[in-house]
Amino acid sequence: MYWQRARRSRSTFSSRAYALHYFVFLSYLACTACGKRHEWGRLQNLCTACSKPLFAIYDLEAVRKLDCLKQSSFEARDTSLWRWRELLPLPKGAEPISLGEGGTPLLRAEKFGAEMEVDLWIKDESLNPTQSFKARGMSVAVSMAKFLGAKKLAVPSAGNAGGAMAAYSARAGLEAHIFMPRDTPRANVVECREVGAHVTLIDGLITDCGAEIARRKEKEGWFDLSTLKEPYRIEGKKTLGYEVAEQLDWRLPDVILYPTGGGTGLIGMWKAFSEMEKLGWIDNRRPRMFSVQAKGCAPIVRAFDSGEKFAPEFPDAHTIASGLRVPKAIGDFLMLNILRESKGGAIAVDDDEMIRAVREVGSEEGLFVAPEGAACFIALKELRGAGKIDSGEQIVIFNTGSGIKYLDCFET
Ligand SMILES: Cc1ncc(COP(=O)(O)O)c(C=O)c1O
Ligand SMILES: [Zn+2]
């Protein structure tokens, strides 16, 4: 038995939960801004001192010392993201809420790559349950919320996060309350309702949906699962980083292009890279990380270009790539730090070009990508043209969702 018994005060657990015997490498939650430590053994949202996001901190030294856990041990495990169990927050003995998320293919984009003269790979996240990478975050967050005693969950969503939260809540037997902008793609709305969620459509943006939840959550008894406003969606998303490293034989690519809204995937991968280095699995080289946004909603691009530490709210946000329609992100300072530290950048793409790129990628590579994923291919062309990516470099693009959820955007 190599799992550690979590040393926690009894008062932070319900007696039933405590009785289960927890073995876990999760040590505590740390504020990403002021560093204040928080107990993980109860439901937590933001830092109680400064209202910034919390990160899960593990005893990686203990994981590193495990004789029976090496990089190669993972090959024998099942392909879902729960294969990284020692690096996830759910204690042993608690059953994950899983639909088989993670373990997606890293596909070579031969033709597009040859045109760009780069070694191009696509991490195809459309193969996740509910057809997007949001399944990763929700599997871990819903598992932890249930474990820690939540009964009713609420989330503001641009579309895909709502669908994933609805599905995992149904599986967990928890109530799901989803707030979406009225113009969210129809597929996302129908999907949420058909898996039993309570859906409210709001005349406004995702930030207005979040504000509505904040207003009502205490009275309604909802636990708020908003992006980065609880600590575990990012833990699910960080498995993107572990998988890419494993799929590239524990050598990270030169460049990562990531379609950015709230930024959990970007921030999560960066966290994974640092964990893997502490585990001795990779060296200190990092990819240049690029945030790809839509011209109609590019707060991170603007803040990056103007050298700001935080990204002010982007006015009149609009784009057909609904996942990128996030005018203000609570993790803005974390993203901007990563883009700068990695010597990457941020780039905005036009909606019409995204739609054209869906067909280009589809007909060349055989994938019906989401507009968010397509945006990264345009970004690659522009970054190559601007000399920010060299020929022969290895690039990973994240296709975060499926075009099938966006049929309203395409002519028939
Ligand atoms: C398909 C798709 N891509 C990208 C994003 C942005 O993700 P993140 O919040 O990790 O930046 C979203 C978010 O809704 C999405 O649905
Ligand atoms: Zn703080």
Short mmCIF file of C-alpha atoms and ligand atoms in Angstrom, two decimals:
data_model
loop_
_atom_site.label_atom_id
_atom_site.label_comp_id
_atom_site.label_asym_id
_atom_site.label_seq_id
_atom_site.Cartn_x
_atom_site.Cartn_y
_atom_site.Cartn_z
CA MET A 1 0.00 0.00 0.00
CA TYR A 2 1.75 3.16 -1.13
CA TRP A 3 -1.03 5.67 -0.61
CA GLN A 4 -0.61 8.10 2.20
CA ARG A 5 -3.21 8.51 4.84
CA ALA A 6 -4.34 12.13 4.66
CA ARG A 7 -3.61 13.87 7.93
CA ARG A 8 -6.62 16.12 8.41
CA SER A 9 -8.50 17.33 11.41
CA ARG A 10 -11.65 15.33 11.93
CA SER A 11 -13.81 18.46 12.10
CA THR A 12 -13.33 19.21 8.41
CA PHE A 13 -14.96 15.95 7.30
CA SER A 14 -18.46 14.67 7.78
CA SER A 15 -18.29 11.61 10.02
CA ARG A 16 -19.49 9.36 7.20
CA ALA A 17 -16.86 10.67 4.85
CA TYR A 18 -14.16 10.39 7.48
CA ALA A 19 -15.03 6.77 8.04
CA LEU A 20 -14.03 5.86 4.51
CA HIS A 21 -10.26 6.14 5.16
CA TYR A 22 -8.66 8.56 2.83
CA PHE A 23 -5.40 7.97 1.09
CA VAL A 24 -4.35 10.86 -1.05
CA PHE A 25 -1.29 12.87 -2.11
CA LEU A 26 -3.23 16.15 -2.13
CA SER A 27 -1.84 18.25 0.71
CA TYR A 28 -3.67 21.58 0.68
CA LEU A 29 -5.07 24.33 -1.53
CA ALA A 30 -2.92 27.42 -2.09
CA CYS A 31 -4.05 30.82 -3.33
CA THR A 32 -2.50 31.65 -6.70
CA ALA A 33 -2.21 35.32 -5.75
CA CYS A 34 -1.49 35.69 -2.00
CA GLY A 35 -0.37 32.13 -1.22
CA LYS A 36 -2.81 31.63 1.67
CA ARG A 37 -3.35 27.94 2.43
CA HIS A 38 -6.82 26.45 2.56
CA GLU A 39 -8.12 23.11 3.78
CA TRP A 40 -9.07 20.76 0.96
CA GLY A 41 -11.40 18.64 3.06
CA ARG A 42 -14.42 20.86 2.60
CA LEU A 43 -16.07 22.61 -0.33
CA GLN A 44 -14.01 25.65 -1.33
CA ASN A 45 -14.41 28.32 -3.97
CA LEU A 46 -12.02 31.30 -4.09
CA CYS A 47 -9.33 32.40 -1.64
CA THR A 48 -10.99 33.66 1.51
CA ALA A 49 -8.42 36.47 1.81
CA CYS A 50 -8.23 37.90 -1.71
CA SER A 51 -10.91 36.14 -3.85
CA LYS A 52 -8.43 34.73 -6.37
CA PRO A 53 -8.30 31.09 -7.63
CA LEU A 54 -6.94 28.24 -5.51
CA PHE A 55 -4.55 25.54 -6.72
CA ALA A 56 -4.37 21.96 -5.44
CA ILE A 57 -0.89 21.27 -4.03
CA TYR A 58 0.34 17.67 -3.83
CA ASP A 59 3.13 15.98 -1.94
CA LEU A 60 5.08 15.31 -5.13
CA GLU A 61 8.16 14.24 -3.19
CA ALA A 62 6.12 11.34 -1.80
CA VAL A 63 4.81 10.46 -5.27
CA ARG A 64 8.35 10.61 -6.64
CA LYS A 65 9.58 8.15 -4.04
CA LEU A 66 7.03 5.50 -4.98
CA ASP A 67 8.97 2.58 -6.36
CA CYS A 68 5.90 1.16 -8.02
CA LEU A 69 5.00 4.40 -9.82
CA LYS A 70 7.14 5.35 -12.78
CA GLN A 71 6.27 6.93 -16.11
CA SER A 72 6.02 3.48 -17.65
CA SER A 73 3.49 2.30 -15.00
CA PHE A 74 0.81 4.33 -16.73
CA GLU A 75 0.99 2.34 -19.96
CA ALA A 76 -0.68 -0.61 -18.25
CA ARG A 77 -3.58 1.44 -16.89
CA ASP A 78 -6.90 2.18 -18.54
CA THR A 79 -6.96 5.19 -20.84
CA SER A 80 -9.28 7.53 -18.93
CA LEU A 81 -7.74 10.50 -17.14
CA TRP A 82 -8.19 8.63 -13.85
CA ARG A 83 -5.03 6.74 -14.78
CA TRP A 84 -3.22 9.75 -13.26
CA ARG A 85 -5.01 9.05 -9.99
CA GLU A 86 -2.06 9.76 -7.69
CA LEU A 87 -1.85 13.25 -9.21
CA LEU A 88 -5.56 13.94 -8.87
CA PRO A 89 -7.39 15.14 -5.76
CA LEU A 90 -9.97 12.39 -5.25
CA PRO A 91 -8.83 10.11 -2.41
CA LYS A 92 -8.46 6.42 -2.94
CA GLY A 93 -11.62 4.62 -1.90
CA ALA A 94 -13.89 7.27 -3.42
CA GLU A 95 -15.35 6.24 -6.76
CA PRO A 96 -14.71 8.78 -9.57
CA ILE A 97 -17.67 10.07 -11.53
CA SER A 98 -16.45 8.97 -14.93
CA LEU A 99 -17.77 8.56 -18.45
CA GLY A 100 -14.41 7.54 -19.89
CA GLU A 101 -12.98 11.06 -20.35
CA GLY A 102 -9.40 11.71 -21.45
CA GLY A 103 -7.03 9.41 -23.29
CA THR A 104 -7.73 11.25 -26.56
CA PRO A 105 -5.52 10.74 -29.63
CA LEU A 106 -2.66 13.02 -30.63
CA LEU A 107 -2.98 12.94 -34.40
CA ARG A 108 -0.39 13.98 -36.94
CA ALA A 109 -1.72 16.75 -39.23
CA GLU A 110 0.34 15.69 -42.20
CA LYS A 111 -1.04 17.91 -44.97
CA PHE A 112 -1.59 21.10 -43.01
CA GLY A 113 1.78 20.62 -41.32
CA ALA A 114 3.55 20.14 -44.68
CA GLU A 115 1.98 23.35 -46.05
CA MET A 116 3.21 25.23 -42.98
CA GLU A 117 6.56 23.39 -43.02
CA VAL A 118 6.15 22.35 -39.38
CA ASP A 119 5.72 19.09 -37.49
CA LEU A 120 2.03 19.56 -36.63
CA TRP A 121 -0.08 17.52 -34.20
CA ILE A 122 -3.71 17.81 -33.16
CA LYS A 123 -4.87 16.75 -29.71
CA ASP A 124 -8.41 15.77 -30.63
CA GLU A 125 -10.57 16.52 -27.64
CA SER A 126 -13.82 16.09 -29.57
CA LEU A 127 -13.61 12.39 -28.68
CA ASN A 128 -14.36 13.06 -25.03
CA PRO A 129 -17.79 12.30 -23.50
CA THR A 130 -20.09 15.24 -24.42
CA GLN A 131 -17.65 15.93 -27.29
CA SER A 132 -15.36 18.45 -25.67
CA PHE A 133 -12.42 18.84 -23.33
CA LYS A 134 -14.81 20.24 -20.72
CA ALA A 135 -15.50 16.63 -19.74
CA ARG A 136 -12.03 16.42 -18.16
CA GLY A 137 -12.59 19.30 -15.78
CA MET A 138 -16.12 18.29 -14.92
CA SER A 139 -15.30 14.66 -14.20
CA VAL A 140 -12.80 15.70 -11.52
CA ALA A 141 -14.78 18.70 -10.19
CA VAL A 142 -18.08 16.83 -9.93
CA SER A 143 -16.33 13.85 -8.31
CA MET A 144 -14.79 16.12 -5.67
CA ALA A 145 -17.98 18.15 -5.15
CA LYS A 146 -19.93 14.95 -4.51
CA PHE A 147 -17.20 13.55 -2.28
CA LEU A 148 -17.21 16.74 -0.19
CA GLY A 149 -20.98 16.69 0.21
CA ALA A 150 -22.44 19.02 -2.44
CA LYS A 151 -26.00 18.21 -3.51
CA LYS A 152 -26.75 20.92 -6.07
CA LEU A 153 -24.26 22.30 -8.60
CA ALA A 154 -24.46 25.50 -10.64
CA VAL A 155 -22.39 26.72 -13.56
CA PRO A 156 -22.42 29.57 -16.07
CA SER A 157 -21.55 28.20 -19.49
CA ALA A 158 -20.83 29.30 -23.01
CA GLY A 159 -22.04 25.85 -24.08
CA ASN A 160 -19.69 22.91 -23.73
CA ALA A 161 -19.01 23.25 -20.00
CA GLY A 162 -22.76 23.16 -19.39
CA GLY A 163 -23.21 19.96 -21.40
CA ALA A 164 -20.37 18.29 -19.51
CA MET A 165 -21.56 19.47 -16.10
CA ALA A 166 -25.09 18.25 -16.88
CA ALA A 167 -23.84 14.80 -17.87
CA TYR A 168 -21.51 14.29 -14.90
CA SER A 169 -24.11 15.61 -12.45
CA ALA A 170 -26.65 13.14 -13.83
CA ARG A 171 -24.15 10.35 -13.42
CA ALA A 172 -23.38 11.51 -9.87
CA GLY A 173 -27.07 11.87 -8.94
CA LEU A 174 -26.64 15.60 -8.22
CA GLU A 175 -28.88 18.46 -9.28
CA ALA A 176 -27.43 20.59 -12.11
CA HIS A 177 -28.34 24.26 -12.64
CA ILE A 178 -26.93 25.74 -15.82
CA PHE A 179 -27.02 29.37 -16.89
CA MET A 180 -26.27 30.08 -20.52
CA PRO A 181 -26.44 33.12 -22.80
CA ARG A 182 -29.62 32.97 -24.89
CA ASP A 183 -27.58 32.69 -28.10
CA THR A 184 -25.63 29.60 -26.98
CA PRO A 185 -25.54 26.98 -29.79
CA ARG A 186 -28.82 25.02 -29.76
CA ALA A 187 -27.05 21.66 -29.45
CA ASN A 188 -25.59 22.64 -26.08
CA VAL A 189 -28.95 23.77 -24.71
CA VAL A 190 -30.78 20.66 -25.89
CA GLU A 191 -28.02 18.40 -24.57
CA CYS A 192 -28.16 19.94 -21.07
CA ARG A 193 -31.93 19.54 -20.88
CA GLU A 194 -31.92 15.99 -22.21
CA VAL A 195 -29.55 14.84 -19.50
CA GLY A 196 -31.78 16.31 -16.85
CA ALA A 197 -30.26 19.70 -16.01
CA HIS A 198 -32.23 22.83 -15.09
CA VAL A 199 -31.33 25.29 -17.84
CA THR A 200 -31.84 29.06 -17.62
CA LEU A 201 -31.15 31.21 -20.69
CA ILE A 202 -29.95 34.72 -19.91
CA ASP A 203 -30.06 37.81 -22.13
CA GLY A 204 -26.37 38.58 -21.81
CA LEU A 205 -22.90 37.05 -21.75
CA ILE A 206 -21.31 34.30 -19.66
CA THR A 207 -20.23 36.97 -17.15
CA ASP A 208 -23.92 37.90 -16.65
CA CYS A 209 -24.72 34.20 -16.14
CA GLY A 210 -21.98 34.00 -13.49
CA ALA A 211 -23.36 37.09 -11.76
CA GLU A 212 -26.84 35.52 -11.62
CA ILE A 213 -25.42 32.40 -9.94
CA ALA A 214 -23.44 34.51 -7.46
CA ARG A 215 -26.64 36.37 -6.55
CA ARG A 216 -28.69 33.22 -5.93
CA LYS A 217 -26.32 30.46 -4.85
CA GLU A 218 -26.45 30.94 -1.12
CA LYS A 219 -30.23 30.95 -0.93
CA GLU A 220 -30.58 28.01 -3.34
CA GLY A 221 -27.81 25.89 -1.78
CA TRP A 222 -25.84 25.64 -5.04
CA PHE A 223 -22.13 24.89 -5.14
CA ASP A 224 -20.59 27.17 -7.78
CA LEU A 225 -18.52 25.26 -10.37
CA SER A 226 -17.55 28.32 -12.46
CA THR A 227 -14.20 28.15 -14.27
CA LEU A 228 -11.37 28.63 -11.73
CA LYS A 229 -13.84 29.56 -8.99
CA GLU A 230 -13.41 26.09 -7.56
CA PRO A 231 -10.04 24.28 -7.50
CA TYR A 232 -10.68 20.99 -9.31
CA ARG A 233 -11.84 21.64 -12.88
CA ILE A 234 -8.28 22.71 -13.54
CA GLU A 235 -7.03 19.42 -12.08
CA GLY A 236 -9.01 17.56 -14.73
CA LYS A 237 -7.77 19.88 -17.46
CA LYS A 238 -4.15 19.54 -16.41
CA THR A 239 -4.26 15.92 -17.59
CA LEU A 240 -4.02 17.38 -21.13
CA GLY A 241 -0.42 18.23 -20.21
CA TYR A 242 0.35 14.78 -18.80
CA GLU A 243 -1.11 13.10 -21.89
CA VAL A 244 0.73 15.27 -24.41
CA ALA A 245 4.02 14.62 -22.60
CA GLU A 246 3.39 10.89 -22.55
CA GLN A 247 2.30 10.81 -26.19
CA LEU A 248 5.45 12.67 -27.25
CA ASP A 249 7.64 10.31 -25.26
CA TRP A 250 8.14 12.72 -22.35
CA ARG A 251 9.47 15.58 -24.48
CA LEU A 252 7.24 18.62 -24.74
CA PRO A 253 6.60 20.28 -28.12
CA ASP A 254 8.16 23.59 -29.17
CA VAL A 255 4.83 25.40 -29.38
CA ILE A 256 1.29 24.95 -28.04
CA LEU A 257 -1.65 26.77 -29.62
CA TYR A 258 -4.63 26.87 -27.29
CA PRO A 259 -8.07 28.43 -27.94
CA THR A 260 -8.56 30.53 -24.83
CA GLY A 261 -11.69 31.59 -22.99
CA GLY A 262 -11.44 31.20 -19.22
CA GLY A 263 -8.01 29.62 -19.68
CA THR A 264 -8.30 26.49 -17.53
CA GLY A 265 -6.61 24.25 -20.09
CA LEU A 266 -3.69 26.62 -20.56
CA ILE A 267 -3.20 27.17 -16.84
CA GLY A 268 -3.76 23.49 -16.08
CA MET A 269 -1.17 22.32 -18.59
CA TRP A 270 1.40 24.75 -17.22
CA LYS A 271 0.73 23.37 -13.73
CA ALA A 272 1.11 19.82 -15.07
CA PHE A 273 4.48 20.69 -16.63
CA SER A 274 5.77 21.98 -13.32
CA GLU A 275 4.47 18.89 -11.48
CA MET A 276 6.08 16.58 -14.04
CA GLU A 277 9.41 18.37 -13.68
CA LYS A 278 9.25 17.95 -9.88
CA LEU A 279 8.51 14.27 -10.43
CA GLY A 280 11.62 14.02 -12.61
CA TRP A 281 9.56 13.03 -15.67
CA ILE A 282 10.53 15.96 -17.90
CA ASP A 283 13.31 18.55 -17.96
CA ASN A 284 12.92 22.31 -17.52
CA ARG A 285 12.23 23.08 -21.19
CA ARG A 286 8.75 24.42 -21.86
CA PRO A 287 6.72 24.99 -25.02
CA ARG A 288 6.03 28.56 -26.13
CA MET A 289 2.38 28.90 -25.16
CA PHE A 290 0.06 30.92 -27.42
CA SER A 291 -3.48 31.97 -26.52
CA VAL A 292 -5.76 32.05 -29.53
CA GLN A 293 -8.87 34.23 -29.21
CA ALA A 294 -11.54 35.70 -31.50
CA LYS A 295 -11.21 39.28 -32.79
CA GLY A 296 -14.66 40.02 -31.34
CA CYS A 297 -13.57 38.94 -27.85
CA ALA A 298 -9.83 39.16 -27.24
CA PRO A 299 -9.19 40.44 -23.69
CA ILE A 300 -6.03 38.38 -23.24
CA VAL A 301 -4.59 39.45 -26.60
CA ARG A 302 -5.18 43.11 -25.75
CA ALA A 303 -3.70 42.82 -22.27
CA PHE A 304 -0.70 40.85 -23.57
CA ASP A 305 0.00 43.42 -26.28
CA SER A 306 -0.28 46.35 -23.91
CA GLY A 307 1.89 44.73 -21.24
CA GLU A 308 -0.84 44.64 -18.61
CA LYS A 309 -0.88 42.29 -15.63
CA PHE A 310 -4.65 41.82 -15.65
CA ALA A 311 -7.05 41.86 -18.62
CA PRO A 312 -9.83 44.45 -18.44
CA GLU A 313 -13.31 43.34 -19.55
CA PHE A 314 -13.59 43.26 -23.36
CA PRO A 315 -16.51 45.47 -24.45
CA ASP A 316 -19.34 44.19 -26.73
CA ALA A 317 -17.92 40.66 -26.83
CA HIS A 318 -19.11 38.66 -29.84
CA THR A 319 -17.92 35.59 -31.77
CA ILE A 320 -19.46 32.43 -33.18
CA ALA A 321 -16.83 30.47 -31.26
CA SER A 322 -18.98 30.50 -28.14
CA GLY A 323 -16.23 28.97 -25.97
CA LEU A 324 -14.09 32.02 -26.66
CA ARG A 325 -16.83 34.48 -25.71
CA VAL A 326 -15.42 35.19 -22.25
CA PRO A 327 -14.97 38.97 -21.90
CA LYS A 328 -13.42 38.81 -18.42
CA ALA A 329 -11.55 35.85 -16.94
CA ILE A 330 -10.69 35.46 -13.27
CA GLY A 331 -7.47 33.64 -14.22
CA ASP A 332 -6.31 36.48 -16.52
CA PHE A 333 -3.13 37.21 -14.52
CA LEU A 334 -2.18 33.51 -14.50
CA MET A 335 -2.57 33.23 -18.28
CA LEU A 336 -0.64 36.42 -18.96
CA ASN A 337 2.23 35.23 -16.73
CA ILE A 338 2.38 31.90 -18.57
CA LEU A 339 2.35 33.49 -22.04
CA ARG A 340 5.20 35.81 -21.01
CA GLU A 341 7.24 33.29 -19.07
CA SER A 342 7.04 30.77 -21.92
CA LYS A 343 7.99 33.45 -24.48
CA GLY A 344 4.80 32.69 -26.36
CA GLY A 345 2.06 35.19 -27.09
CA ALA A 346 -1.57 35.88 -27.88
CA ILE A 347 -3.31 36.24 -31.21
CA ALA A 348 -6.85 37.05 -32.35
CA VAL A 349 -8.60 35.46 -35.33
CA ASP A 350 -11.54 36.58 -37.46
CA ASP A 351 -14.84 34.58 -37.25
CA ASP A 352 -15.20 34.16 -41.04
CA GLU A 353 -11.69 32.78 -41.25
CA MET A 354 -12.48 30.29 -38.47
CA ILE A 355 -15.46 28.93 -40.38
CA ARG A 356 -13.39 28.66 -43.59
CA ALA A 357 -10.67 26.87 -41.63
CA VAL A 358 -13.15 24.27 -40.32
CA ARG A 359 -13.63 23.08 -43.93
CA GLU A 360 -9.94 23.34 -44.75
CA VAL A 361 -8.93 21.22 -41.75
CA GLY A 362 -11.88 18.89 -42.31
CA SER A 363 -11.06 18.17 -45.94
CA GLU A 364 -7.32 17.86 -45.34
CA GLU A 365 -7.21 16.00 -42.04
CA GLY A 366 -10.63 14.31 -41.75
CA LEU A 367 -11.69 16.02 -38.52
CA PHE A 368 -14.83 18.13 -38.10
CA VAL A 369 -13.26 20.57 -35.64
CA ALA A 370 -15.01 23.17 -33.47
CA PRO A 371 -14.55 26.81 -34.56
CA GLU A 372 -12.36 27.24 -31.43
CA GLY A 373 -10.03 24.50 -32.68
CA ALA A 374 -10.11 25.91 -36.22
CA ALA A 375 -8.99 29.28 -34.85
CA CYS A 376 -5.65 27.71 -33.91
CA PHE A 377 -4.96 26.69 -37.51
CA ILE A 378 -5.43 30.29 -38.67
CA ALA A 379 -3.23 31.42 -35.80
CA LEU A 380 -0.55 28.99 -36.96
CA LYS A 381 -0.60 30.48 -40.48
CA GLU A 382 -0.31 33.99 -39.07
CA LEU A 383 2.44 33.14 -36.59
CA ARG A 384 4.42 31.40 -39.34
CA GLY A 385 3.93 34.43 -41.60
CA ALA A 386 5.13 36.74 -38.83
CA GLY A 387 8.21 34.58 -38.20
CA LYS A 388 7.12 33.73 -34.64
CA ILE A 389 7.14 30.01 -35.43
CA ASP A 390 10.08 28.57 -37.36
CA SER A 391 10.00 25.87 -40.01
CA GLY A 392 10.55 22.39 -38.62
CA GLU A 393 9.23 23.22 -35.15
CA GLN A 394 6.93 20.79 -33.41
CA ILE A 395 3.49 22.28 -32.78
CA VAL A 396 0.50 20.92 -30.85
CA ILE A 397 -2.94 22.39 -31.57
CA PHE A 398 -5.85 21.64 -29.25
CA ASN A 399 -9.09 20.88 -31.01
CA THR A 400 -11.15 21.43 -27.90
CA GLY A 401 -14.55 20.42 -29.26
CA SER A 402 -16.58 19.08 -32.15
CA GLY A 403 -18.02 20.97 -35.10
CA ILE A 404 -21.18 18.91 -34.67
CA LYS A 405 -22.26 21.16 -31.77
CA TYR A 406 -22.08 24.26 -34.00
CA LEU A 407 -24.26 23.28 -36.96
CA ASP A 408 -26.04 26.67 -36.81
CA CYS A 409 -22.75 28.26 -37.97
CA PHE A 410 -22.57 26.35 -41.24
CA GLU A 411 -24.56 26.70 -44.46
CA THR A 412 -26.37 23.59 -45.64
C1 LIG B 1 -14.74 24.24 -27.61
C2 LIG B 1 -14.12 25.16 -26.60
N1 LIG B 1 -12.86 25.57 -26.79
C3 LIG B 1 -12.24 26.40 -25.92
C4 LIG B 1 -12.89 26.89 -24.80
C5 LIG B 1 -12.14 27.78 -23.86
O1 LIG B 1 -11.67 27.03 -22.79
P1 LIG B 1 -10.90 27.57 -21.53
O2 LIG B 1 -11.93 28.03 -20.57
O3 LIG B 1 -10.09 26.45 -20.99
O4 LIG B 1 -10.04 28.70 -21.99
C6 LIG B 1 -14.20 26.48 -24.55
C7 LIG B 1 -14.92 26.97 -23.37
O5 LIG B 1 -16.12 26.99 -23.29
C8 LIG B 1 -14.82 25.58 -25.47
O6 LIG B 1 -16.08 25.16 -25.27
ZN ZN B 2 -5.44 34.88 -1.79
#
